[in-house]
Amino acid sequence: MKRGRDKFRRFKPVINLLIKFHMILPRGIRVRLFEHHRMTKGIKGVVIRYILLKTLAKNVGDNVSIHPNVYIFNMDKLSIGNDVSIHPMCYIEAKGGIKIGNDVSIAHSVTLLSVNHIFSELNIPIKDQGIEYIETEIKSDVWVGAKASILAGVTVEEGTIIATGAVVTKNVEKYSVVGGVPAKLIKTRS
């Protein structure tokens, strides 16, 4: 059975042609098309979302699979490497910048944030204090388990596993397995 990256290589010339065609369309139309095809299933949906994301994001590598029902906001601040899969029901807010490396698997219902509420003033409601934008980075060879959350400003180093349901509030060292709320080191991969 062929892997996704093999299939991608086979159809890359056609995909590149479709990307060039879509670049002619105004950005607003491409964003609406991406939103319209958010729920399109199967390989058709994956290809359409890839083509549109490639024209909207800061950078998108080869063989990036965005599954149905993924919500991505501020795509122009999103960078994704090669051979990345983002599974259904994920929420990605990239306003502060999000970088995802190569060979990253993001399971269903994961939240990636690059924004945070400011809450330092006790006499002002939190909703009125504004938002800070902080870059979040997931380096290469990372597996993010289902329903995990990676908060603004966190760097997840290469070779890491984020356990299901973890809430990552601090940077994660290379080859770590972290889990819990807040996420803590469970073990290292050695």
PDB file of C-alpha atoms in Angstrom:
ATOM      1  CA  MET A   1       0.000   0.000   0.000  1.00  0.00           C
ATOM      2  CA  LYS A   2       1.337   3.418  -0.944  1.00  0.00           C
ATOM      3  CA  ARG A   3       1.853   6.053   1.733  1.00  0.00           C
ATOM      4  CA  GLY A   4       0.350   9.521   1.393  1.00  0.00           C
ATOM      5  CA  ARG A   5       3.716  11.060   0.552  1.00  0.00           C
ATOM      6  CA  ASP A   6       4.131   8.646  -2.392  1.00  0.00           C
ATOM      7  CA  LYS A   7       0.687   9.542  -3.720  1.00  0.00           C
ATOM      8  CA  PHE A   8       1.465  13.230  -3.236  1.00  0.00           C
ATOM      9  CA  ARG A   9       4.694  12.991  -5.253  1.00  0.00           C
ATOM     10  CA  ARG A  10       2.811  11.281  -8.072  1.00  0.00           C
ATOM     11  CA  PHE A  11       0.229  14.078  -8.346  1.00  0.00           C
ATOM     12  CA  LYS A  12       2.456  17.019  -7.365  1.00  0.00           C
ATOM     13  CA  PRO A  13       2.697  18.499 -10.904  1.00  0.00           C
ATOM     14  CA  VAL A  14      -1.111  18.646 -11.188  1.00  0.00           C
ATOM     15  CA  ILE A  15      -1.458  20.030  -7.648  1.00  0.00           C
ATOM     16  CA  ASN A  16       1.132  22.739  -8.394  1.00  0.00           C
ATOM     17  CA  LEU A  17      -0.800  23.725 -11.518  1.00  0.00           C
ATOM     18  CA  LEU A  18      -4.016  24.021  -9.484  1.00  0.00           C
ATOM     19  CA  ILE A  19      -2.208  26.121  -6.877  1.00  0.00           C
ATOM     20  CA  LYS A  20      -1.055  28.557  -9.588  1.00  0.00           C
ATOM     21  CA  PHE A  21      -4.614  28.773 -10.907  1.00  0.00           C
ATOM     22  CA  HIS A  22      -6.042  29.514  -7.446  1.00  0.00           C
ATOM     23  CA  MET A  23      -3.437  32.242  -6.814  1.00  0.00           C
ATOM     24  CA  ILE A  24      -5.255  34.308  -9.467  1.00  0.00           C
ATOM     25  CA  LEU A  25      -8.318  34.516  -7.223  1.00  0.00           C
ATOM     26  CA  PRO A  26      -8.523  37.335  -4.654  1.00  0.00           C
ATOM     27  CA  ARG A  27      -7.468  36.304  -1.133  1.00  0.00           C
ATOM     28  CA  GLY A  28     -10.965  36.837   0.298  1.00  0.00           C
ATOM     29  CA  ILE A  29     -12.459  34.400  -2.200  1.00  0.00           C
ATOM     30  CA  ARG A  30      -9.766  31.805  -1.398  1.00  0.00           C
ATOM     31  CA  VAL A  31     -10.530  32.155   2.338  1.00  0.00           C
ATOM     32  CA  ARG A  32     -14.248  31.660   1.674  1.00  0.00           C
ATOM     33  CA  LEU A  33     -13.516  28.631  -0.518  1.00  0.00           C
ATOM     34  CA  PHE A  34     -11.381  27.141   2.278  1.00  0.00           C
ATOM     35  CA  GLU A  35     -14.224  27.687   4.755  1.00  0.00           C
ATOM     36  CA  HIS A  36     -16.765  26.305   2.263  1.00  0.00           C
ATOM     37  CA  HIS A  37     -14.735  23.108   1.834  1.00  0.00           C
ATOM     38  CA  ARG A  38     -14.052  22.675   5.562  1.00  0.00           C
ATOM     39  CA  MET A  39     -16.438  19.697   5.644  1.00  0.00           C
ATOM     40  CA  THR A  40     -15.645  18.186   2.224  1.00  0.00           C
ATOM     41  CA  LYS A  41     -14.757  14.553   2.870  1.00  0.00           C
ATOM     42  CA  GLY A  42     -12.302  12.124   1.358  1.00  0.00           C
ATOM     43  CA  ILE A  43      -9.258  12.730  -0.788  1.00  0.00           C
ATOM     44  CA  LYS A  44     -11.146  15.437  -2.688  1.00  0.00           C
ATOM     45  CA  GLY A  45     -11.492  17.516   0.483  1.00  0.00           C
ATOM     46  CA  VAL A  46      -7.874  16.967   1.528  1.00  0.00           C
ATOM     47  CA  VAL A  47      -6.615  18.087  -1.896  1.00  0.00           C
ATOM     48  CA  ILE A  48      -8.883  21.144  -2.076  1.00  0.00           C
ATOM     49  CA  ARG A  49      -7.914  22.292   1.434  1.00  0.00           C
ATOM     50  CA  TYR A  50      -4.221  21.726   0.686  1.00  0.00           C
ATOM     51  CA  ILE A  51      -4.362  23.756  -2.521  1.00  0.00           C
ATOM     52  CA  LEU A  52      -6.176  26.629  -0.832  1.00  0.00           C
ATOM     53  CA  LEU A  53      -4.027  26.564   2.324  1.00  0.00           C
ATOM     54  CA  LYS A  54      -0.913  26.615   0.153  1.00  0.00           C
ATOM     55  CA  THR A  55      -2.147  29.942  -1.292  1.00  0.00           C
ATOM     56  CA  LEU A  56      -3.201  31.401   2.079  1.00  0.00           C
ATOM     57  CA  ALA A  57      -0.633  30.373   4.695  1.00  0.00           C
ATOM     58  CA  LYS A  58       2.799  31.865   5.257  1.00  0.00           C
ATOM     59  CA  ASN A  59       4.374  28.565   4.239  1.00  0.00           C
ATOM     60  CA  VAL A  60       3.066  25.036   3.574  1.00  0.00           C
ATOM     61  CA  GLY A  61       5.314  22.123   2.636  1.00  0.00           C
ATOM     62  CA  ASP A  62       4.535  18.981   0.650  1.00  0.00           C
ATOM     63  CA  ASN A  63       2.010  16.327   1.661  1.00  0.00           C
ATOM     64  CA  VAL A  64       0.083  18.320   4.255  1.00  0.00           C
ATOM     65  CA  SER A  65      -3.230  16.668   5.078  1.00  0.00           C
ATOM     66  CA  ILE A  66      -5.918  18.880   6.594  1.00  0.00           C
ATOM     67  CA  HIS A  67      -8.864  16.636   7.467  1.00  0.00           C
ATOM     68  CA  PRO A  68     -12.516  17.781   7.578  1.00  0.00           C
ATOM     69  CA  ASN A  69     -13.798  20.148  10.243  1.00  0.00           C
ATOM     70  CA  VAL A  70     -10.458  21.828  11.034  1.00  0.00           C
ATOM     71  CA  TYR A  71     -10.745  25.511  11.942  1.00  0.00           C
ATOM     72  CA  ILE A  72      -7.723  27.647  11.075  1.00  0.00           C
ATOM     73  CA  PHE A  73      -7.708  31.370  11.799  1.00  0.00           C
ATOM     74  CA  ASN A  74      -5.139  33.930  10.577  1.00  0.00           C
ATOM     75  CA  MET A  75      -3.617  31.501   8.081  1.00  0.00           C
ATOM     76  CA  ASP A  76      -1.165  34.155   6.902  1.00  0.00           C
ATOM     77  CA  LYS A  77       0.749  33.655  10.178  1.00  0.00           C
ATOM     78  CA  LEU A  78       0.864  29.837   9.888  1.00  0.00           C
ATOM     79  CA  SER A  79       3.889  27.840   8.672  1.00  0.00           C
ATOM     80  CA  ILE A  80       3.684  24.077   8.159  1.00  0.00           C
ATOM     81  CA  GLY A  81       6.514  21.751   7.073  1.00  0.00           C
ATOM     82  CA  ASN A  82       6.383  18.548   5.011  1.00  0.00           C
ATOM     83  CA  ASP A  83       4.396  15.393   5.770  1.00  0.00           C
ATOM     84  CA  VAL A  84       2.055  16.875   8.372  1.00  0.00           C
ATOM     85  CA  SER A  85      -1.428  15.627   9.218  1.00  0.00           C
ATOM     86  CA  ILE A  86      -4.025  17.647  11.094  1.00  0.00           C
ATOM     87  CA  HIS A  87      -7.051  15.544  11.979  1.00  0.00           C
ATOM     88  CA  PRO A  88     -10.742  16.507  12.382  1.00  0.00           C
ATOM     89  CA  MET A  89     -12.090  19.026  14.855  1.00  0.00           C
ATOM     90  CA  CYS A  90      -8.800  20.854  15.472  1.00  0.00           C
ATOM     91  CA  TYR A  91      -8.781  24.570  16.281  1.00  0.00           C
ATOM     92  CA  ILE A  92      -5.751  26.639  15.263  1.00  0.00           C
ATOM     93  CA  GLU A  93      -5.488  30.363  16.063  1.00  0.00           C
ATOM     94  CA  ALA A  94      -2.297  31.597  14.398  1.00  0.00           C
ATOM     95  CA  LYS A  95      -2.591  35.382  14.924  1.00  0.00           C
ATOM     96  CA  GLY A  96       0.653  35.435  16.971  1.00  0.00           C
ATOM     97  CA  GLY A  97       2.370  33.004  14.602  1.00  0.00           C
ATOM     98  CA  ILE A  98       2.411  29.207  14.626  1.00  0.00           C
ATOM     99  CA  LYS A  99       5.211  27.102  13.165  1.00  0.00           C
ATOM    100  CA  ILE A 100       4.799  23.358  12.650  1.00  0.00           C
ATOM    101  CA  GLY A 101       7.839  21.338  11.547  1.00  0.00           C
ATOM    102  CA  ASN A 102       8.132  18.209   9.390  1.00  0.00           C
ATOM    103  CA  ASP A 103       6.608  14.798  10.125  1.00  0.00           C
ATOM    104  CA  VAL A 104       4.112  16.082  12.690  1.00  0.00           C
ATOM    105  CA  SER A 105       0.870  14.261  13.448  1.00  0.00           C
ATOM    106  CA  ILE A 106      -1.850  16.272  15.175  1.00  0.00           C
ATOM    107  CA  ALA A 107      -4.726  14.068  16.355  1.00  0.00           C
ATOM    108  CA  HIS A 108      -8.387  15.066  16.444  1.00  0.00           C
ATOM    109  CA  SER A 109      -9.740  17.884  18.624  1.00  0.00           C
ATOM    110  CA  VAL A 110      -6.349  19.497  19.303  1.00  0.00           C
ATOM    111  CA  THR A 111      -6.176  23.221  20.077  1.00  0.00           C
ATOM    112  CA  LEU A 112      -3.123  25.271  19.048  1.00  0.00           C
ATOM    113  CA  LEU A 113      -3.026  28.872  20.254  1.00  0.00           C
ATOM    114  CA  SER A 114      -0.741  31.851  19.709  1.00  0.00           C
ATOM    115  CA  VAL A 115      -2.892  34.410  21.527  1.00  0.00           C
ATOM    116  CA  ASN A 116      -3.575  34.956  25.203  1.00  0.00           C
ATOM    117  CA  HIS A 117      -5.777  37.333  27.204  1.00  0.00           C
ATOM    118  CA  ILE A 118      -4.025  39.999  29.239  1.00  0.00           C
ATOM    119  CA  PHE A 119      -5.277  39.834  32.835  1.00  0.00           C
ATOM    120  CA  SER A 120      -2.801  41.877  34.923  1.00  0.00           C
ATOM    121  CA  GLU A 121      -5.197  44.661  36.005  1.00  0.00           C
ATOM    122  CA  LEU A 122      -7.586  43.635  38.772  1.00  0.00           C
ATOM    123  CA  ASN A 123      -9.869  46.670  38.373  1.00  0.00           C
ATOM    124  CA  ILE A 124     -10.471  46.130  34.614  1.00  0.00           C
ATOM    125  CA  PRO A 125     -12.530  43.195  33.303  1.00  0.00           C
ATOM    126  CA  ILE A 126     -10.289  40.630  31.617  1.00  0.00           C
ATOM    127  CA  LYS A 127     -12.268  40.904  28.384  1.00  0.00           C
ATOM    128  CA  ASP A 128     -11.352  44.623  28.220  1.00  0.00           C
ATOM    129  CA  GLN A 129      -7.599  44.249  28.816  1.00  0.00           C
ATOM    130  CA  GLY A 130      -6.730  43.113  25.314  1.00  0.00           C
ATOM    131  CA  ILE A 131      -4.858  40.202  23.862  1.00  0.00           C
ATOM    132  CA  GLU A 132      -1.161  39.449  23.491  1.00  0.00           C
ATOM    133  CA  TYR A 133       0.247  37.624  20.479  1.00  0.00           C
ATOM    134  CA  ILE A 134       3.005  35.085  21.162  1.00  0.00           C
ATOM    135  CA  GLU A 135       4.532  32.682  18.624  1.00  0.00           C
ATOM    136  CA  THR A 136       3.983  28.974  19.226  1.00  0.00           C
ATOM    137  CA  GLU A 137       6.221  26.339  17.649  1.00  0.00           C
ATOM    138  CA  ILE A 138       5.966  22.590  17.199  1.00  0.00           C
ATOM    139  CA  LYS A 139       9.246  21.259  15.867  1.00  0.00           C
ATOM    140  CA  SER A 140       9.701  18.141  13.693  1.00  0.00           C
ATOM    141  CA  ASP A 141       8.805  14.524  14.495  1.00  0.00           C
ATOM    142  CA  VAL A 142       6.106  15.360  17.060  1.00  0.00           C
ATOM    143  CA  TRP A 143       2.898  13.508  17.828  1.00  0.00           C
ATOM    144  CA  VAL A 144       0.156  15.539  19.498  1.00  0.00           C
ATOM    145  CA  GLY A 145      -2.494  13.292  21.045  1.00  0.00           C
ATOM    146  CA  ALA A 146      -6.242  13.784  20.792  1.00  0.00           C
ATOM    147  CA  LYS A 147      -7.830  16.688  22.661  1.00  0.00           C
ATOM    148  CA  ALA A 148      -4.470  18.155  23.722  1.00  0.00           C
ATOM    149  CA  SER A 149      -4.023  21.919  23.940  1.00  0.00           C
ATOM    150  CA  ILE A 150      -0.791  23.783  23.263  1.00  0.00           C
ATOM    151  CA  LEU A 151      -0.978  27.325  24.591  1.00  0.00           C
ATOM    152  CA  ALA A 152       0.514  30.550  23.265  1.00  0.00           C
ATOM    153  CA  GLY A 153       4.276  30.973  23.432  1.00  0.00           C
ATOM    154  CA  VAL A 154       5.101  27.287  23.899  1.00  0.00           C
ATOM    155  CA  THR A 155       7.873  25.545  21.967  1.00  0.00           C
ATOM    156  CA  VAL A 156       7.553  21.777  21.608  1.00  0.00           C
ATOM    157  CA  GLU A 157      10.980  20.391  20.710  1.00  0.00           C
ATOM    158  CA  GLU A 158      11.584  17.603  18.205  1.00  0.00           C
ATOM    159  CA  GLY A 159      10.754  13.968  18.838  1.00  0.00           C
ATOM    160  CA  THR A 160       8.147  14.786  21.487  1.00  0.00           C
ATOM    161  CA  ILE A 161       4.875  13.047  22.283  1.00  0.00           C
ATOM    162  CA  ILE A 162       2.065  15.104  23.805  1.00  0.00           C
ATOM    163  CA  ALA A 163      -0.355  12.734  25.557  1.00  0.00           C
ATOM    164  CA  THR A 164      -4.093  12.740  24.955  1.00  0.00           C
ATOM    165  CA  GLY A 165      -5.844  15.546  26.843  1.00  0.00           C
ATOM    166  CA  ALA A 166      -2.630  17.296  27.907  1.00  0.00           C
ATOM    167  CA  VAL A 167      -2.583  21.055  28.388  1.00  0.00           C
ATOM    168  CA  VAL A 168       0.892  22.275  27.471  1.00  0.00           C
ATOM    169  CA  THR A 169       1.657  25.576  29.208  1.00  0.00           C
ATOM    170  CA  LYS A 170       5.477  25.489  29.137  1.00  0.00           C
ATOM    171  CA  ASN A 171       8.201  24.560  26.661  1.00  0.00           C
ATOM    172  CA  VAL A 172       8.782  20.833  26.146  1.00  0.00           C
ATOM    173  CA  GLU A 173      12.305  19.372  25.837  1.00  0.00           C
ATOM    174  CA  LYS A 174      13.462  17.092  23.000  1.00  0.00           C
ATOM    175  CA  TYR A 175      12.311  13.460  23.020  1.00  0.00           C
ATOM    176  CA  SER A 176       9.947  13.969  25.950  1.00  0.00           C
ATOM    177  CA  VAL A 177       6.600  12.357  26.617  1.00  0.00           C
ATOM    178  CA  VAL A 178       4.384  14.807  28.498  1.00  0.00           C
ATOM    179  CA  GLY A 179       0.845  14.562  29.795  1.00  0.00           C
ATOM    180  CA  GLY A 180      -1.614  15.936  32.305  1.00  0.00           C
ATOM    181  CA  VAL A 181      -3.127  19.300  33.179  1.00  0.00           C
ATOM    182  CA  PRO A 182      -0.844  21.163  33.185  1.00  0.00           C
ATOM    183  CA  ALA A 183       1.432  18.888  31.169  1.00  0.00           C
ATOM    184  CA  LYS A 184       4.396  17.408  33.031  1.00  0.00           C
ATOM    185  CA  LEU A 185       7.206  15.083  31.983  1.00  0.00           C
ATOM    186  CA  ILE A 186       6.116  11.439  32.046  1.00  0.00           C
ATOM    187  CA  LYS A 187       9.329  10.011  30.581  1.00  0.00           C
ATOM    188  CA  THR A 188      11.947  10.615  27.936  1.00  0.00           C
ATOM    189  CA  ARG A 189      12.239   8.645  24.723  1.00  0.00           C
ATOM    190  CA  SER A 190      15.605   6.926  24.695  1.00  0.00           C
TER     191      SER A 190
END
